[in-house]
Coordinates of C-alpha atoms in Angstrom, one line a residue:
X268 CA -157.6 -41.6 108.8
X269 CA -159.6 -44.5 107.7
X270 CA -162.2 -43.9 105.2
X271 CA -164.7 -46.5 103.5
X272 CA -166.2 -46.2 99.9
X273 CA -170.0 -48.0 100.5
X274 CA -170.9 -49.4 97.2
X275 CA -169.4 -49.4 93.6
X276 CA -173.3 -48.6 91.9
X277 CA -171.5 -45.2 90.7
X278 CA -169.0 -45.1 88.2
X279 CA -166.9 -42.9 90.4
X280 CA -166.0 -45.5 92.7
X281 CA -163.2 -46.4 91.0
X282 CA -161.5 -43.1 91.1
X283 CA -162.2 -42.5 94.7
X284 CA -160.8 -46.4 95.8
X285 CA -157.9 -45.5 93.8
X286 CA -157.4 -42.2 94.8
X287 CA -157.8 -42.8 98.1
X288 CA -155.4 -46.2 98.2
X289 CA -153.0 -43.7 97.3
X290 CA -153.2 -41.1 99.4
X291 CA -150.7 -40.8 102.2
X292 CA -152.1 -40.7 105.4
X293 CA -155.4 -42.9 104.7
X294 CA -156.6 -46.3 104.7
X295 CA -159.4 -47.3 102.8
X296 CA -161.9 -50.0 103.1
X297 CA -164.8 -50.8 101.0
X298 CA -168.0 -52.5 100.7
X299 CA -170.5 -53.5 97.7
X300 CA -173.1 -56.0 99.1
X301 CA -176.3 -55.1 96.7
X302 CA -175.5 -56.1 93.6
X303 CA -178.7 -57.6 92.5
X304 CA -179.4 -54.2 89.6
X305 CA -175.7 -54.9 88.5
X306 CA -176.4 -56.1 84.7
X307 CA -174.5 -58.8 83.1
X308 CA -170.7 -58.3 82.2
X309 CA -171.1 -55.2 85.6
X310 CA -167.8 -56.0 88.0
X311 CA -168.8 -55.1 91.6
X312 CA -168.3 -56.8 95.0
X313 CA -165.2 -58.1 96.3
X314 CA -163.7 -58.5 93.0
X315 CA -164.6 -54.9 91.9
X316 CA -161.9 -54.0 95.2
X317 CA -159.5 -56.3 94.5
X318 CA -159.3 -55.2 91.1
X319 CA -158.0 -51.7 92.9
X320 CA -156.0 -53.2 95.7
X321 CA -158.5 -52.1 98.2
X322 CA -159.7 -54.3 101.4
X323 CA -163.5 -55.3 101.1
X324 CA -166.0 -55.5 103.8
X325 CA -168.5 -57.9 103.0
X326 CA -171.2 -55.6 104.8
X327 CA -171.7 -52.3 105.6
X328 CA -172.1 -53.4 109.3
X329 CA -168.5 -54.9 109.2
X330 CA -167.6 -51.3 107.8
X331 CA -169.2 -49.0 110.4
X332 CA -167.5 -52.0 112.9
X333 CA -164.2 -51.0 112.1
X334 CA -164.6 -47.4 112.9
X335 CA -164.4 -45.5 110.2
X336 CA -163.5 -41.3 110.2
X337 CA -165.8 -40.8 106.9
X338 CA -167.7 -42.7 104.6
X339 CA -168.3 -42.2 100.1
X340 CA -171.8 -43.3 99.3
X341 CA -171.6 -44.4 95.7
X342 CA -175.1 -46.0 95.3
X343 CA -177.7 -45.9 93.2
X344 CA -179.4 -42.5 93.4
X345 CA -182.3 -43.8 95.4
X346 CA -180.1 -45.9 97.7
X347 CA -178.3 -42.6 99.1
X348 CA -180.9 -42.2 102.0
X349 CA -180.6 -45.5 104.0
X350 CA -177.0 -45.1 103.9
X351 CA -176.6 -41.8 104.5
X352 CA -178.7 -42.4 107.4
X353 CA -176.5 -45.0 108.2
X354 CA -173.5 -42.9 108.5
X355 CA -175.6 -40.3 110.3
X356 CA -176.7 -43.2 112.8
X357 CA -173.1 -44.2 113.6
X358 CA -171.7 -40.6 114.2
X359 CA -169.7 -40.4 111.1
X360 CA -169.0 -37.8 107.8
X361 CA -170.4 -38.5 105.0
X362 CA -169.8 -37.8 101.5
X363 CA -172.7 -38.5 99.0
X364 CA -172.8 -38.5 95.2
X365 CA -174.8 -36.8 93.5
X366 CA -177.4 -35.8 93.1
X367 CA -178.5 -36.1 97.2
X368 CA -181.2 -38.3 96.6
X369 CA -184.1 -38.8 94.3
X370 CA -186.7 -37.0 95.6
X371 CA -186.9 -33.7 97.6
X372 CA -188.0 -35.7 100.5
X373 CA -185.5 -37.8 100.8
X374 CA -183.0 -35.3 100.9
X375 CA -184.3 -33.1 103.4
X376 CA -184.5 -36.0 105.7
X377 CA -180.9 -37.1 104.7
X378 CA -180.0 -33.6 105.7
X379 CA -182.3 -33.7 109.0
X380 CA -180.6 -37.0 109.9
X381 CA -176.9 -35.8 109.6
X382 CA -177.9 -32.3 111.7
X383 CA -179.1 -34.3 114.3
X384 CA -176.2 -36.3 114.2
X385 CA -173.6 -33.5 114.3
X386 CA -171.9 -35.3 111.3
X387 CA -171.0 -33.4 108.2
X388 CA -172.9 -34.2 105.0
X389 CA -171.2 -33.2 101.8
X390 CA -172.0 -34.1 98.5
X391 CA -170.0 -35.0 94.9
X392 CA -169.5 -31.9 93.0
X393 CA -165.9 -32.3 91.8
X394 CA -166.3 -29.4 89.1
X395 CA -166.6 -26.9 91.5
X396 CA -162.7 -27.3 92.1
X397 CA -161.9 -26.7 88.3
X398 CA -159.6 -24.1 87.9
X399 CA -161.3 -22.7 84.7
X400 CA -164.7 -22.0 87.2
X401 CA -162.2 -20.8 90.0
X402 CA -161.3 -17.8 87.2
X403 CA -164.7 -17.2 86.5
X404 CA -165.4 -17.2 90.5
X405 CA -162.9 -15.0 90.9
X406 CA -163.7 -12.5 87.9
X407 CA -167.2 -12.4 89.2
X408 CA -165.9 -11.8 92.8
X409 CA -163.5 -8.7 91.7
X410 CA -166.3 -6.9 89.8
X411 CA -165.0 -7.2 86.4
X412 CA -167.8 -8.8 84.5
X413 CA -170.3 -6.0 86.2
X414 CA -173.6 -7.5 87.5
X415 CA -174.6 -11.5 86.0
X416 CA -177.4 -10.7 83.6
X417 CA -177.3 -14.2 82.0
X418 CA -175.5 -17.9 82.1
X419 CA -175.5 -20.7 79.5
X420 CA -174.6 -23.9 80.5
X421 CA -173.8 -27.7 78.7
X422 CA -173.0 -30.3 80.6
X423 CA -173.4 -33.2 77.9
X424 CA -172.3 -36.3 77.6
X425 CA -172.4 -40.4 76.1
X426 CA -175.4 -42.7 77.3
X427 CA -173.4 -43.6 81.1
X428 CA -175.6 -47.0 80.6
X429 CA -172.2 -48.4 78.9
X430 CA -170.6 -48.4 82.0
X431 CA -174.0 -48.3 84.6
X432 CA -177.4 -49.4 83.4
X433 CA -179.2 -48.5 86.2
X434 CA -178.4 -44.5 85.7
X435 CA -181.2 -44.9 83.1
X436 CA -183.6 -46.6 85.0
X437 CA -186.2 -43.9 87.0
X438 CA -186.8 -45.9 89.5
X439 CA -183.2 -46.3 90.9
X440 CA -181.5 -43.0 89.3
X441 CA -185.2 -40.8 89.6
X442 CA -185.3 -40.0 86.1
X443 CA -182.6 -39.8 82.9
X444 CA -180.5 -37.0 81.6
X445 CA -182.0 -34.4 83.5
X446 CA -181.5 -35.9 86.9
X447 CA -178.3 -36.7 85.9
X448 CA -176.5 -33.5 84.2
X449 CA -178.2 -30.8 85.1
X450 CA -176.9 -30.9 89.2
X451 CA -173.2 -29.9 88.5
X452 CA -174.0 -26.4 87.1
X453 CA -176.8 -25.7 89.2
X454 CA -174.4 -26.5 92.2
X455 CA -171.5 -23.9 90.4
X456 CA -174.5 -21.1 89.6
X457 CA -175.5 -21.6 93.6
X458 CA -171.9 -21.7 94.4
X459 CA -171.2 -18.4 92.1
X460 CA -174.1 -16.4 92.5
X461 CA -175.4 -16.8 96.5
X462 CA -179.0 -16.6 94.6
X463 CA -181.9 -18.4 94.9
X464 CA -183.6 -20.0 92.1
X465 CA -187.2 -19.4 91.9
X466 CA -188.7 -20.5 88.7
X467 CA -187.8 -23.1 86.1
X468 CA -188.4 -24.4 82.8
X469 CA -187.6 -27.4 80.8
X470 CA -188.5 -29.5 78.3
X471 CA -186.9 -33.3 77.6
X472 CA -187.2 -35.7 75.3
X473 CA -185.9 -39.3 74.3
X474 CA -185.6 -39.2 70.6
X475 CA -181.9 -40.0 71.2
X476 CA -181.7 -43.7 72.4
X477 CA -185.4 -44.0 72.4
X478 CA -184.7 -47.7 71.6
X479 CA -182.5 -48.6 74.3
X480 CA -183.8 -46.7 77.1
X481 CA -187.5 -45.2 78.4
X482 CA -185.6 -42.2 80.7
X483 CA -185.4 -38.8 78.9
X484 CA -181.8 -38.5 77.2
X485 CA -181.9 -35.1 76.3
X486 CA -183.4 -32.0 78.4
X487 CA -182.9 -28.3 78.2
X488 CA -183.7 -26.3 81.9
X489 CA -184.0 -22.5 82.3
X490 CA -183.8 -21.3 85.6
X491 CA -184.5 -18.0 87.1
X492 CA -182.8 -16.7 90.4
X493 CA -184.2 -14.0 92.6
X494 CA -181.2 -11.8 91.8
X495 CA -182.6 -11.0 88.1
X496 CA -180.3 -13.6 86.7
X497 CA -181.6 -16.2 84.0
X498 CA -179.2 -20.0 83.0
X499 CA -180.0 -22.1 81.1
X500 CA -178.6 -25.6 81.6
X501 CA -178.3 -27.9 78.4
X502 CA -178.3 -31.6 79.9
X503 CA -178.2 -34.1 77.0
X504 CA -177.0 -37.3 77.1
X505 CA -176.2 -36.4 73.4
X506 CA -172.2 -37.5 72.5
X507 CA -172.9 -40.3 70.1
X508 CA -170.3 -43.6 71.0
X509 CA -167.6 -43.0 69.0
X510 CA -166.6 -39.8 70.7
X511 CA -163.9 -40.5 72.0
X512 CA -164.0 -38.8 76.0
X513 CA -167.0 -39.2 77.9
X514 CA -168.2 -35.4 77.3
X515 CA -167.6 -32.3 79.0
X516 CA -168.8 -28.9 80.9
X517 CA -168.7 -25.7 79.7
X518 CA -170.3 -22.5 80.8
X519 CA -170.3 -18.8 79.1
X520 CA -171.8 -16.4 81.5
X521 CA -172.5 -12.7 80.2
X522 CA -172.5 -9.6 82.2
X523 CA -173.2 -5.4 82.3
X524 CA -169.2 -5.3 81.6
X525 CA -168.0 -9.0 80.4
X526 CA -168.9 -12.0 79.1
X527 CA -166.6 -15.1 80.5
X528 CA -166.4 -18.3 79.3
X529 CA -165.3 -21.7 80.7
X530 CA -164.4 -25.3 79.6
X531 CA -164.1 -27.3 82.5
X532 CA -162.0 -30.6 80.5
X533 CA -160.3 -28.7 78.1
X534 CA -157.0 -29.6 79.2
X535 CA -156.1 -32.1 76.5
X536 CA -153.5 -32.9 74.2
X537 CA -155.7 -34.1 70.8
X538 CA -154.7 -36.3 68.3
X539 CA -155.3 -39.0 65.8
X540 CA -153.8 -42.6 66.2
X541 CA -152.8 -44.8 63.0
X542 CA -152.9 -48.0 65.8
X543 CA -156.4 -47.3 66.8
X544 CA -158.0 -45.3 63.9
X545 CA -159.7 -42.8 65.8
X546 CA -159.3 -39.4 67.0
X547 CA -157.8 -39.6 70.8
X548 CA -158.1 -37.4 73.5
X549 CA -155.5 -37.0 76.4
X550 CA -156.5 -35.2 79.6
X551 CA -153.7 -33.6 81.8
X552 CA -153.9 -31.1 84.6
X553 CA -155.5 -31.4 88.5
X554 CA -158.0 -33.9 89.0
X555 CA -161.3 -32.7 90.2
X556 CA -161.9 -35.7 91.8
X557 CA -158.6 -35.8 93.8
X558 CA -159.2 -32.0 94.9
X559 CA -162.9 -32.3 95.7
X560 CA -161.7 -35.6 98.2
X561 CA -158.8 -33.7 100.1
X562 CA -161.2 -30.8 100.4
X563 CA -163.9 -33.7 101.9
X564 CA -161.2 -34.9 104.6
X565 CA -158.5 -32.5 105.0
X566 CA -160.2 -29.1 104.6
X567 CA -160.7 -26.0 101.8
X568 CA -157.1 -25.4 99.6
X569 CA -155.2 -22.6 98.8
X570 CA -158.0 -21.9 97.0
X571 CA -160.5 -21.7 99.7
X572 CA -163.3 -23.9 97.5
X573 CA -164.7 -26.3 100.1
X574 CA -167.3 -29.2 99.2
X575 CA -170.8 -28.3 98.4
X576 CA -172.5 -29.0 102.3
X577 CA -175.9 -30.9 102.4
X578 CA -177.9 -27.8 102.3
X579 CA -176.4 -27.1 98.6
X580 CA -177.0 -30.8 97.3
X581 CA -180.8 -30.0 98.2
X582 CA -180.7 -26.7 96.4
X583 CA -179.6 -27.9 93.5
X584 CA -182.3 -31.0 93.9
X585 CA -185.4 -28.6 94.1
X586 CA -184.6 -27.2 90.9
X587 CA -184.1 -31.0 89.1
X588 CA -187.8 -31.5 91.0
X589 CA -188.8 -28.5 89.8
X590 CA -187.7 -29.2 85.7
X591 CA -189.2 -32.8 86.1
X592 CA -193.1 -30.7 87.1
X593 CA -192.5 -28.3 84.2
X594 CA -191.5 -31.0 82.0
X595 CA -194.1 -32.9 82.9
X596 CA -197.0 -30.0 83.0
X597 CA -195.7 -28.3 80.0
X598 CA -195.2 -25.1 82.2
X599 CA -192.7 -22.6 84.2
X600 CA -192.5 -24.4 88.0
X601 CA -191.9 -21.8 91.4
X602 CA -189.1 -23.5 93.3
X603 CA -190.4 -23.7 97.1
X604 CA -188.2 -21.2 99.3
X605 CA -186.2 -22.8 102.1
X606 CA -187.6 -23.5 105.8
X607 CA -187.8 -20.9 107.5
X608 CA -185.2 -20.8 110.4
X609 CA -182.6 -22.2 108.2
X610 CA -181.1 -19.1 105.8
X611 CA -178.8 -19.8 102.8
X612 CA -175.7 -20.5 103.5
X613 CA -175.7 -22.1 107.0
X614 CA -173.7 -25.4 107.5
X615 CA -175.6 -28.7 107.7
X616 CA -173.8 -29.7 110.5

């Protein structure tokens, strides 16, 4: 199976090339041609790939030339359409980071483009495959915690401009913290509750990192489903830089009979070094991101989690439109219901 990463804009890409160099049964090829919102000291291109022992392609035409099975758009946020499209165009799967695009429009079309195709159009949401929110799934599934009355949920983080400046920047990433950290719990809360959201409101501000960036760095988003359940979604970019991991995910979901609660990187061994003189934090376990890309190209695991389809990546996008108008307006914002002729659920491709 030969599979191409297109572009290294997303910090990701340097899990997926290495993950996928190593993986038996695929070759990889990759491709980083626009590089002019890289900022200084930002290794991309050729010498981003050889850095992972990956072949480059020095344009995606040169990729799509050598055939490739499936495709990891990495991008910018606002870059995901054209190549997207571009997959669609040449008959191949796609998988997209998130979120799907930067504006609702964009993704329906993205989604339009791969169902006319008859490609598959899947999108990064590796924390779906946590096993912490498989027990939760699975609690919720076997009637224990009664009906989901409420969920809380932090996904928080450091400023990602220390590795990617252009994730602050509204016009390539379509906004700041809010864009960025609220998708990955509004894709488990679709996943987990087969509910539509309906209403939501947030408020955001800057007052952390106001001097270094103009997108919103902190946001809080309520969101209410059609099933009676209300979430909240805290999605800061609020870990200051000397913490020492890059933040983390956590959920606590209350029902008629149970309340659950889920850390989705708390499998760590935590410690202080003498050396360093700081606290350090070592992850073990599964990697999401290694489970989310077999379940991309080989299928659902033992399991049964598959990747979020392009329908879901759009779900979760109407409700980040949706937080930037009540942000914006100061107000509660109805999240549009879904064309008719296309139910919840159905595959994009």
């Amino acid at each position: 199976m030969k599979v191409a990463v297109l572009s290294f804009a997303h910090v990701h890409a340097a899990a997926y090339l290495t993950l996928l160099r190593d993986m038996p049964g695929v070759e990889v090829l990759a491709s980083d041609p626009d590089t002019e919102f890289a900022a200084p000291g930002e290794i991309r291109g050729r010498a981003f790939a050889e850095g992972h022992g990956v072949p480059y392609a020095n344009t995606y035409e040169e990729v799509f030339a050598s055939r490739p099975d499936a495709v990891i758009v990495c991008s910018e946020n606002a870059r995901h359409r054209p190549l997207v499209e571009l997959a669609a165009a040449h008959g191949v799967d796609v998988l997209c980071e998130k979120p799907l695009a930067t504006t609702v429009a964009d993704g329906e079309a993205m989604v339009a483009a791969c169902r006319a195709a008859g490609v598959r159009l899947a999108v990064a949401f590796p924390v779906r495959f946590s096993p912490a929110y498989a027990a939760v799934k699975r609690a919720v599934a076997a009637g224990e915690t009664g009906r989901v009355l409420t969920v809380s949920g932090a996904n928080n983080g450091h400023m990602p401009t220390r590795a990617r400046r252009w994730f602050a920047d509204p016009e390539l990433a379509g906004g700041g913290a809010l864009m960025d950290h609220t998708v990955h719990l509004a894709d488990l809360l679709d996943d987990l509750l087969a509910a539509r959201a309906v209403e939501v409101y947030a408020q955001t501000n800057n007052l952390l990192y106001a001097d270094e960036v103009a997108a919103e760095t902190s946001g809080l988003v309520t969101v209410v489903y059609d099933n009676g359940t209300v979430a909240t979604i805290d999605c800061s970019w609020s870990h200051p830089r000397s913490h020492p991991t890059w933040g983390g995910l956590e959920l606590t979901l209350v029902g008629e009979h149970a309340t659950l609660e889920m850390d989705a990187f708390d499998q760590k061994l935590h410690g202080h070094s003498e050396r360093h003189g700081r606290t350090l934090e070592i992850p073990f376990g599964v990697d999401l991101d290694a489970r989310m890309l077999r379940a991309f190209l080989f299928g659902p695991g033992p399991d049964g989690m598959d990747v979020a389809d392009g329908d879901g990546g759009l779900r979760t996008l109407r409700i980040v439109a949706a937080g930037y108008e009540s942000a914006r307006t100061g107000t509660p914002v109805a999240v549009p219901a879904p064309v008719p002729g296309r139910p919840r659920g159905v595959p994009t491709a």
